[in-house]
């Protein structure tokens, strides 16, 4: 058994772990990185990257079939599903070198391609190596949650970890789960020529503002996607090519392929957390505001720590760890400035409080500002007029922003900056936005906040009349 010592031991080479390892080693710390599966983790191999690549294929097909409004004849796209998956694989391959063993060993990280498990509060075993570290960072991420639905064990199904390897185009894809993953995959497959039915036990896109989610859901339905809500799956039966999902209320949904997209579970089973005195809560590792576990030498970041499960959150946590574990400086996470986006068409994005949350927290103090895409000249030119932005404002400061529409995932960046730095609406109003851009939606929303204060105020009108009398 080999024994080594290091400053930082990182367990898991997903986005958070890689960020910590790269940052720490380049700042002079000795770093050991453990990964028993694929470098890059879920995001590169099974999540963000492949899903957006497949969405791009679907968008290309959809554009061919809906070009007439632009003066270009519609054509029926000739979809090669396997070739679309080749595109997905190529995108992954282009990004892989950034996350590779070779790159990190080149930076000076010792990479051990084994899973790690605690054998004591200060030691982790990976294969035939035992590592003692000053600080340990657990960044093992999460995996698809597959609920124990009766019959599922007897029926072939995919999750996000297998769907991108599927080479045969489904005739009719059944998707259990109407969250972001389910809806993104539903639209991508529909646009690639599949019939699609989404089966959601509660409300589709239920974590987002209902008004904004409706903009997206209405468009998905218009594209021919069947969305069955309040349809809790009670039984799954059948065989490859002939699968049935039976809901609790008796509804039966039939298809050829099944995708399970009901959520995620933190990857903690292999870690032997008890040996390190690390506590869990609701299936995730319990951490404090500084991402520390009950074992003060051990941190947990990203999906494995529960909370918001996004790649960019793991990256944010990594920055906190660099500050705390390397420099011994105080670092506490906050979530009010964390944005997220669902990459359907139209897109859906959020930062801070939704309208309902803002009203619950701030009552009558909150003002709700809306601005529709239909009043944006670039949106009109692009024929992307579907959607709106909604800004929740308290005493001149935005506390939340919801956007449903074209490039919503891009537009939310500005508001994430504003909320992170506690800026006022005047900061956005003072910005000069190039014309014509979709980004003007943000500035016009700020203008909608100030317009009544300027144009409908008797005080302002009296002041202007007074000044006009005295001006030479």
XYZ file of C-alpha atoms in Angstrom:
472
model
C 0.000 0.000 0.000
C 1.472 3.365 -1.084
C 1.061 6.330 1.258
C 1.308 9.963 0.135
C 0.723 13.352 1.721
C -0.634 16.485 0.066
C -2.006 19.919 0.843
C -5.298 19.381 -0.993
C -7.057 16.177 -1.927
C -9.903 16.637 -4.416
C -12.343 13.741 -4.792
C -14.163 13.993 -8.100
C -13.066 15.583 -11.379
C -16.250 17.350 -12.344
C -16.478 21.086 -12.903
C -16.064 22.030 -9.233
C -13.222 19.639 -8.487
C -11.303 20.577 -11.602
C -11.625 24.271 -10.796
C -10.286 23.750 -7.286
C -7.427 21.536 -8.473
C -6.351 23.897 -11.266
C -6.546 26.991 -9.101
C -4.810 25.481 -6.081
C -1.883 23.905 -7.910
C -1.188 27.077 -9.869
C -1.102 29.004 -6.595
C 1.571 26.733 -5.168
C -0.343 24.048 -3.272
C 0.319 20.345 -3.742
C -2.833 18.683 -5.092
C -4.016 15.108 -5.559
C -7.113 14.560 -7.705
C -9.173 11.353 -7.654
C -11.565 10.334 -10.433
C -12.867 6.803 -10.825
C -14.998 7.457 -13.898
C -14.687 10.202 -16.539
C -12.707 13.414 -16.277
C -15.056 16.366 -16.684
C -17.835 14.663 -14.789
C -21.509 14.812 -15.655
C -21.458 18.254 -17.267
C -18.977 17.385 -20.006
C -19.989 13.793 -20.637
C -23.710 13.463 -19.870
C -25.167 16.879 -19.080
C -24.630 20.482 -20.102
C -22.359 19.920 -23.087
C -24.078 17.015 -24.892
C -27.563 18.337 -24.207
C -26.779 21.744 -25.686
C -25.152 20.069 -28.687
C -28.276 17.976 -29.325
C -30.452 21.057 -28.841
C -28.367 22.762 -31.549
C -29.087 19.872 -33.936
C -32.788 20.188 -33.221
C -32.657 23.934 -33.761
C -31.012 23.463 -37.169
C -33.729 21.040 -38.252
C -36.488 23.296 -36.953
C -35.068 26.296 -38.814
C -35.255 24.449 -42.135
C -38.902 23.595 -41.579
C -39.900 27.109 -40.448
C -38.069 29.465 -42.819
C -41.055 30.820 -44.765
C -41.611 33.899 -42.547
C -38.111 35.038 -43.574
C -38.766 34.696 -47.299
C -37.024 31.331 -47.553
C -38.961 28.242 -48.609
C -39.707 25.670 -45.934
C -38.133 22.266 -46.513
C -38.577 19.007 -44.703
C -35.289 18.423 -42.863
C -33.542 15.128 -43.579
C -32.565 14.150 -40.048
C -29.843 11.579 -39.503
C -30.234 10.845 -35.803
C -26.971 8.915 -35.575
C -25.130 11.788 -37.276
C -26.653 14.188 -34.748
C -25.151 11.995 -32.036
C -21.825 12.145 -33.887
C -22.100 15.934 -33.627
C -22.660 15.569 -29.876
C -19.610 13.311 -29.541
C -17.476 15.719 -31.564
C -18.440 18.645 -29.340
C -17.468 16.643 -26.267
C -14.189 15.641 -27.913
C -13.299 19.268 -28.632
C -13.811 20.263 -24.997
C -12.300 17.126 -23.418
C -8.645 18.249 -23.563
C -9.428 21.091 -21.116
C -10.513 18.484 -18.556
C -8.047 15.733 -19.400
C -5.630 13.851 -17.156
C -2.774 15.070 -19.362
C -3.660 18.740 -18.881
C -3.927 18.470 -15.117
C -0.771 16.433 -14.752
C 0.891 19.108 -16.886
C -0.251 21.701 -14.347
C 1.355 19.666 -11.577
C -1.668 17.822 -10.175
C -1.189 14.168 -9.226
C -4.166 12.439 -10.832
C -5.209 9.016 -9.549
C -7.879 7.334 -11.678
C -9.630 5.522 -8.849
C -12.636 6.160 -6.636
C -11.826 7.433 -3.141
C -13.213 6.337 0.223
C -12.411 7.587 3.717
C -10.623 5.152 5.996
C -10.232 7.655 8.849
C -11.027 11.329 9.533
C -7.733 12.293 7.855
C -7.115 9.537 5.287
C -8.661 8.526 1.968
C -7.918 5.310 0.120
C -7.968 5.194 -3.691
C -7.050 1.783 -5.111
C -3.754 0.801 -3.506
C -2.930 4.369 -2.395
C -3.748 6.014 0.940
C -3.679 9.821 0.870
C -3.326 12.078 3.888
C -4.284 15.691 3.153
C -4.403 18.966 5.054
C -7.753 19.628 3.414
C -10.121 17.358 1.469
C -12.668 18.635 -1.048
C -15.514 16.302 -1.985
C -16.883 17.163 -5.417
C -18.396 13.886 -6.536
C -21.487 15.459 -8.088
C -24.788 13.691 -8.609
C -26.385 10.948 -10.702
C -29.829 10.451 -12.231
C -32.464 9.611 -9.650
C -34.403 6.555 -10.776
C -37.442 6.091 -8.513
C -38.673 2.583 -7.651
C -41.676 2.628 -9.979
C -43.186 -0.878 -10.210
C -42.167 -2.595 -13.431
C -39.356 -0.203 -14.321
C -36.730 -2.825 -13.591
C -38.159 -4.988 -16.366
C -38.303 -2.304 -19.075
C -35.372 -0.784 -21.002
C -34.954 2.912 -20.255
C -32.469 5.730 -20.659
C -31.251 8.469 -18.352
C -29.114 11.486 -19.223
C -26.104 9.161 -18.784
C -27.191 6.903 -21.654
C -29.489 8.894 -23.951
C -26.593 10.512 -25.819
C -25.258 7.091 -26.795
C -28.580 6.069 -28.373
C -28.049 5.768 -32.142
C -31.530 4.692 -33.270
C -34.048 7.534 -33.458
C -37.026 6.855 -31.174
C -40.366 6.760 -32.949
C -42.128 7.929 -29.782
C -40.110 8.993 -26.774
C -41.793 8.905 -23.368
C -40.141 11.208 -20.826
C -40.967 10.797 -17.148
C -40.186 14.164 -15.566
C -41.123 17.653 -16.686
C -38.201 19.611 -15.271
C -35.466 21.356 -17.279
C -33.739 18.135 -18.428
C -37.006 16.551 -19.502
C -38.202 19.619 -21.375
C -34.905 20.283 -23.131
C -34.714 16.687 -24.330
C -38.387 16.709 -25.292
C -37.984 19.655 -27.647
C -34.675 18.465 -29.099
C -36.133 15.055 -29.938
C -39.375 16.485 -31.276
C -37.435 18.724 -33.640
C -35.362 15.752 -34.760
C -38.523 13.982 -35.852
C -39.676 11.988 -32.827
C -43.121 11.941 -31.286
C -42.697 12.976 -27.652
C -44.860 12.694 -24.548
C -43.765 14.228 -21.237
C -45.292 12.678 -18.109
C -45.010 14.950 -15.061
C -46.313 14.009 -11.630
C -46.962 17.609 -10.620
C -46.447 20.769 -12.722
C -44.076 21.013 -15.670
C -41.203 23.453 -15.042
C -42.683 23.784 -11.576
C -39.642 25.456 -9.992
C -39.941 28.474 -12.269
C -42.352 31.409 -12.285
C -45.676 30.011 -13.612
C -46.272 32.987 -15.919
C -42.844 32.564 -17.511
C -43.034 28.763 -17.648
C -46.337 29.063 -19.517
C -44.590 30.968 -22.320
C -42.251 28.016 -22.825
C -44.819 25.267 -22.335
C -47.273 26.810 -24.784
C -44.593 26.826 -27.452
C -43.596 23.223 -26.760
C -47.219 22.158 -27.076
C -47.523 24.134 -30.318
C -44.609 22.119 -31.685
C -46.547 18.923 -31.028
C -45.137 17.792 -27.686
C -47.745 16.187 -25.442
C -47.297 17.389 -21.848
C -49.315 15.444 -19.281
C -49.287 17.125 -15.857
C -50.466 15.714 -12.527
C -49.677 12.304 -13.987
C -47.699 10.513 -11.294
C -46.224 7.336 -12.773
C -47.577 4.323 -10.885
C -46.484 1.481 -13.148
C -44.269 0.908 -16.172
C -44.699 -2.106 -18.383
C -43.927 -3.515 -21.801
C -40.731 -4.199 -23.715
C -38.313 -2.488 -26.083
C -40.326 -0.706 -28.754
C -43.634 -1.037 -26.886
C -43.528 0.678 -23.497
C -46.451 1.887 -21.408
C -46.428 4.300 -18.467
C -49.526 4.029 -16.287
C -50.396 7.071 -14.160
C -52.035 6.909 -10.745
C -55.250 8.303 -12.197
C -55.417 5.520 -14.782
C -54.096 7.378 -17.808
C -51.873 5.237 -20.023
C -49.094 6.655 -22.184
C -47.600 4.508 -24.936
C -44.257 4.886 -26.691
C -41.237 3.091 -28.095
C -38.513 4.507 -25.836
C -38.394 5.758 -22.250
C -36.251 8.504 -20.709
C -36.246 8.888 -16.925
C -35.646 12.540 -16.001
C -37.125 12.948 -12.533
C -34.191 14.499 -10.726
C -30.723 13.924 -9.311
C -29.205 12.235 -6.261
C -25.838 13.178 -4.689
C -23.012 10.676 -5.200
C -22.084 9.699 -1.650
C -22.383 5.893 -1.578
C -18.717 5.101 -2.280
C -17.227 7.650 0.129
C -17.600 5.821 3.481
C -18.440 9.155 5.112
C -18.969 7.588 8.533
C -15.263 6.834 8.814
C -14.531 10.554 8.533
C -17.314 11.728 10.839
C -19.119 13.503 8.012
C -22.860 14.038 8.402
C -25.540 13.924 5.726
C -28.886 15.656 5.371
C -31.654 14.602 2.982
C -29.243 12.393 1.075
C -26.582 15.092 0.589
C -23.489 16.020 2.586
C -24.318 18.533 5.293
C -22.212 21.707 5.022
C -22.132 25.101 6.685
C -22.125 28.465 4.917
C -18.410 28.022 4.205
C -18.988 24.600 2.564
C -17.330 22.815 5.502
C -18.624 19.433 6.656
C -18.876 18.197 10.235
C -15.215 17.207 9.782
C -13.569 20.637 9.748
C -10.790 19.486 7.426
C -13.253 18.364 4.770
C -15.328 20.507 2.395
C -18.111 19.472 0.013
C -19.044 21.481 -3.066
C -21.468 21.304 -5.967
C -24.310 18.803 -6.292
C -23.029 16.493 -3.548
C -23.648 19.277 -1.010
C -27.324 19.597 -1.967
C -28.865 22.960 -2.824
C -28.821 24.359 -6.345
C -27.556 21.703 -8.755
C -25.861 23.623 -11.550
C -22.379 23.470 -13.029
C -21.826 27.169 -12.444
C -22.734 26.753 -8.760
C -19.983 24.144 -8.397
C -17.598 26.624 -10.022
C -18.734 29.320 -7.597
C -18.169 26.964 -4.665
C -14.689 26.239 -5.991
C -13.808 29.917 -5.720
C -14.934 29.923 -2.096
C -12.766 26.907 -1.344
C -9.694 28.526 -2.882
C -10.222 31.500 -0.593
C -10.838 29.421 2.517
C -8.641 26.330 2.185
C -5.630 28.000 0.556
C -5.566 31.399 2.208
C -7.465 30.778 5.432
C -9.785 33.690 4.660
C -13.481 33.744 5.574
C -15.750 32.657 2.727
C -19.498 32.134 2.903
C -21.770 31.130 0.091
C -24.849 33.105 -0.897
C -27.540 32.057 -3.324
C -29.498 35.240 -4.022
C -27.272 36.071 -7.011
C -27.152 32.606 -8.602
C -28.815 32.535 -12.046
C -30.095 29.533 -13.932
C -31.475 28.880 -17.386
C -33.453 26.249 -19.238
C -32.356 26.019 -22.868
C -35.658 25.347 -24.527
C -36.910 27.581 -27.343
C -37.858 30.071 -26.060
C -35.363 29.993 -23.218
C -36.271 30.456 -19.567
C -33.981 32.107 -17.005
C -34.093 33.291 -13.411
C -31.938 35.055 -10.850
C -32.955 35.982 -7.326
C -36.573 35.873 -6.216
C -39.545 34.962 -8.380
C -42.625 37.191 -8.220
C -44.324 34.910 -5.681
C -41.192 34.734 -3.504
C -40.704 38.497 -3.658
C -44.314 39.159 -2.638
C -44.015 36.685 0.234
C -40.788 38.267 1.486
C -41.376 41.967 0.815
C -45.159 42.334 0.658
C -46.366 45.655 -0.691
C -42.821 47.009 -0.926
C -42.155 45.035 -4.093
C -42.882 46.497 -7.531
C -43.267 44.156 -10.497
C -41.943 45.578 -13.765
C -42.773 43.856 -17.054
C -41.511 44.487 -20.558
C -42.571 42.331 -23.535
C -40.268 41.120 -26.303
C -42.920 42.293 -28.776
C -41.780 45.898 -28.150
C -38.120 45.134 -28.949
C -37.180 46.041 -32.522
C -34.518 43.335 -32.902
C -36.956 40.700 -31.646
C -39.423 41.883 -34.285
C -36.763 41.673 -37.011
C -35.770 38.178 -35.900
C -39.443 37.153 -35.465
C -38.670 36.235 -31.859
C -41.399 38.311 -30.232
C -42.647 35.622 -27.890
C -41.804 36.309 -24.264
C -41.207 38.938 -21.608
C -38.908 40.065 -18.827
C -40.191 40.560 -15.306
C -38.160 42.448 -12.678
C -38.984 42.427 -8.974
C -37.846 45.729 -7.413
C -37.692 46.782 -3.753
C -36.683 50.377 -2.925
C -34.972 50.835 -6.257
C -33.016 47.583 -6.188
C -33.902 44.459 -8.173
C -34.312 41.425 -5.930
C -35.222 39.009 -8.698
C -35.542 38.773 -12.460
C -37.429 36.247 -14.586
C -37.051 36.085 -18.357
C -38.860 33.901 -20.878
C -37.873 34.449 -24.486
C -35.151 34.479 -27.096
C -31.646 34.474 -25.549
C -33.032 34.605 -22.014
C -29.964 32.718 -20.811
C -27.756 35.492 -22.164
C -29.905 38.362 -20.929
C -29.895 37.096 -17.337
C -26.125 37.677 -17.095
C -26.596 41.414 -16.666
C -29.084 40.967 -13.839
C -26.832 38.429 -12.113
C -24.139 41.115 -12.114
C -26.560 43.746 -10.811
C -27.899 41.595 -7.989
C -24.466 40.198 -7.037
C -23.176 43.745 -6.562
C -26.401 45.113 -5.034
C -26.748 47.734 -7.766
C -29.857 49.813 -8.293
C -32.166 49.989 -11.279
C -30.503 53.286 -12.153
C -27.306 51.368 -13.027
C -29.171 49.526 -15.773
C -31.041 52.646 -16.886
C -27.719 54.519 -17.225
C -26.291 51.815 -19.473
C -26.210 52.605 -23.194
C -27.252 49.535 -25.150
C -26.443 49.267 -28.874
C -29.432 49.413 -31.204
C -30.970 47.157 -32.283
C -30.147 44.321 -29.891
C -32.118 41.832 -27.844
C -30.133 43.186 -24.887
C -32.196 46.368 -25.062
C -34.925 44.366 -23.353
C -32.967 44.778 -20.117
C -32.577 48.532 -20.488
C -36.205 48.988 -21.497
C -37.268 47.092 -18.376
C -35.295 49.598 -16.302
C -36.930 52.377 -18.315
C -40.345 50.927 -17.516
C -39.478 51.266 -13.837
C -38.545 54.945 -14.110
C -41.108 56.096 -16.697
C -44.032 56.591 -14.286
C -41.729 58.422 -11.904
C -40.700 60.852 -14.627
C -43.655 61.156 -16.970
C -46.564 60.728 -14.600
C -45.259 62.784 -11.710
C -46.886 66.174 -11.028
C -43.796 67.181 -9.059
C -41.543 66.588 -12.058
C -43.884 68.537 -14.326
C -44.028 71.490 -11.927
C -40.236 71.465 -11.632
C -39.797 71.474 -15.401
C -42.214 74.410 -15.804
C -40.386 76.327 -13.072
C -36.975 75.711 -14.612
C -38.253 76.727 -18.045
C -39.346 80.123 -16.675
C -35.861 80.856 -15.362
C -33.758 79.490 -18.207
C -32.396 82.280 -20.461
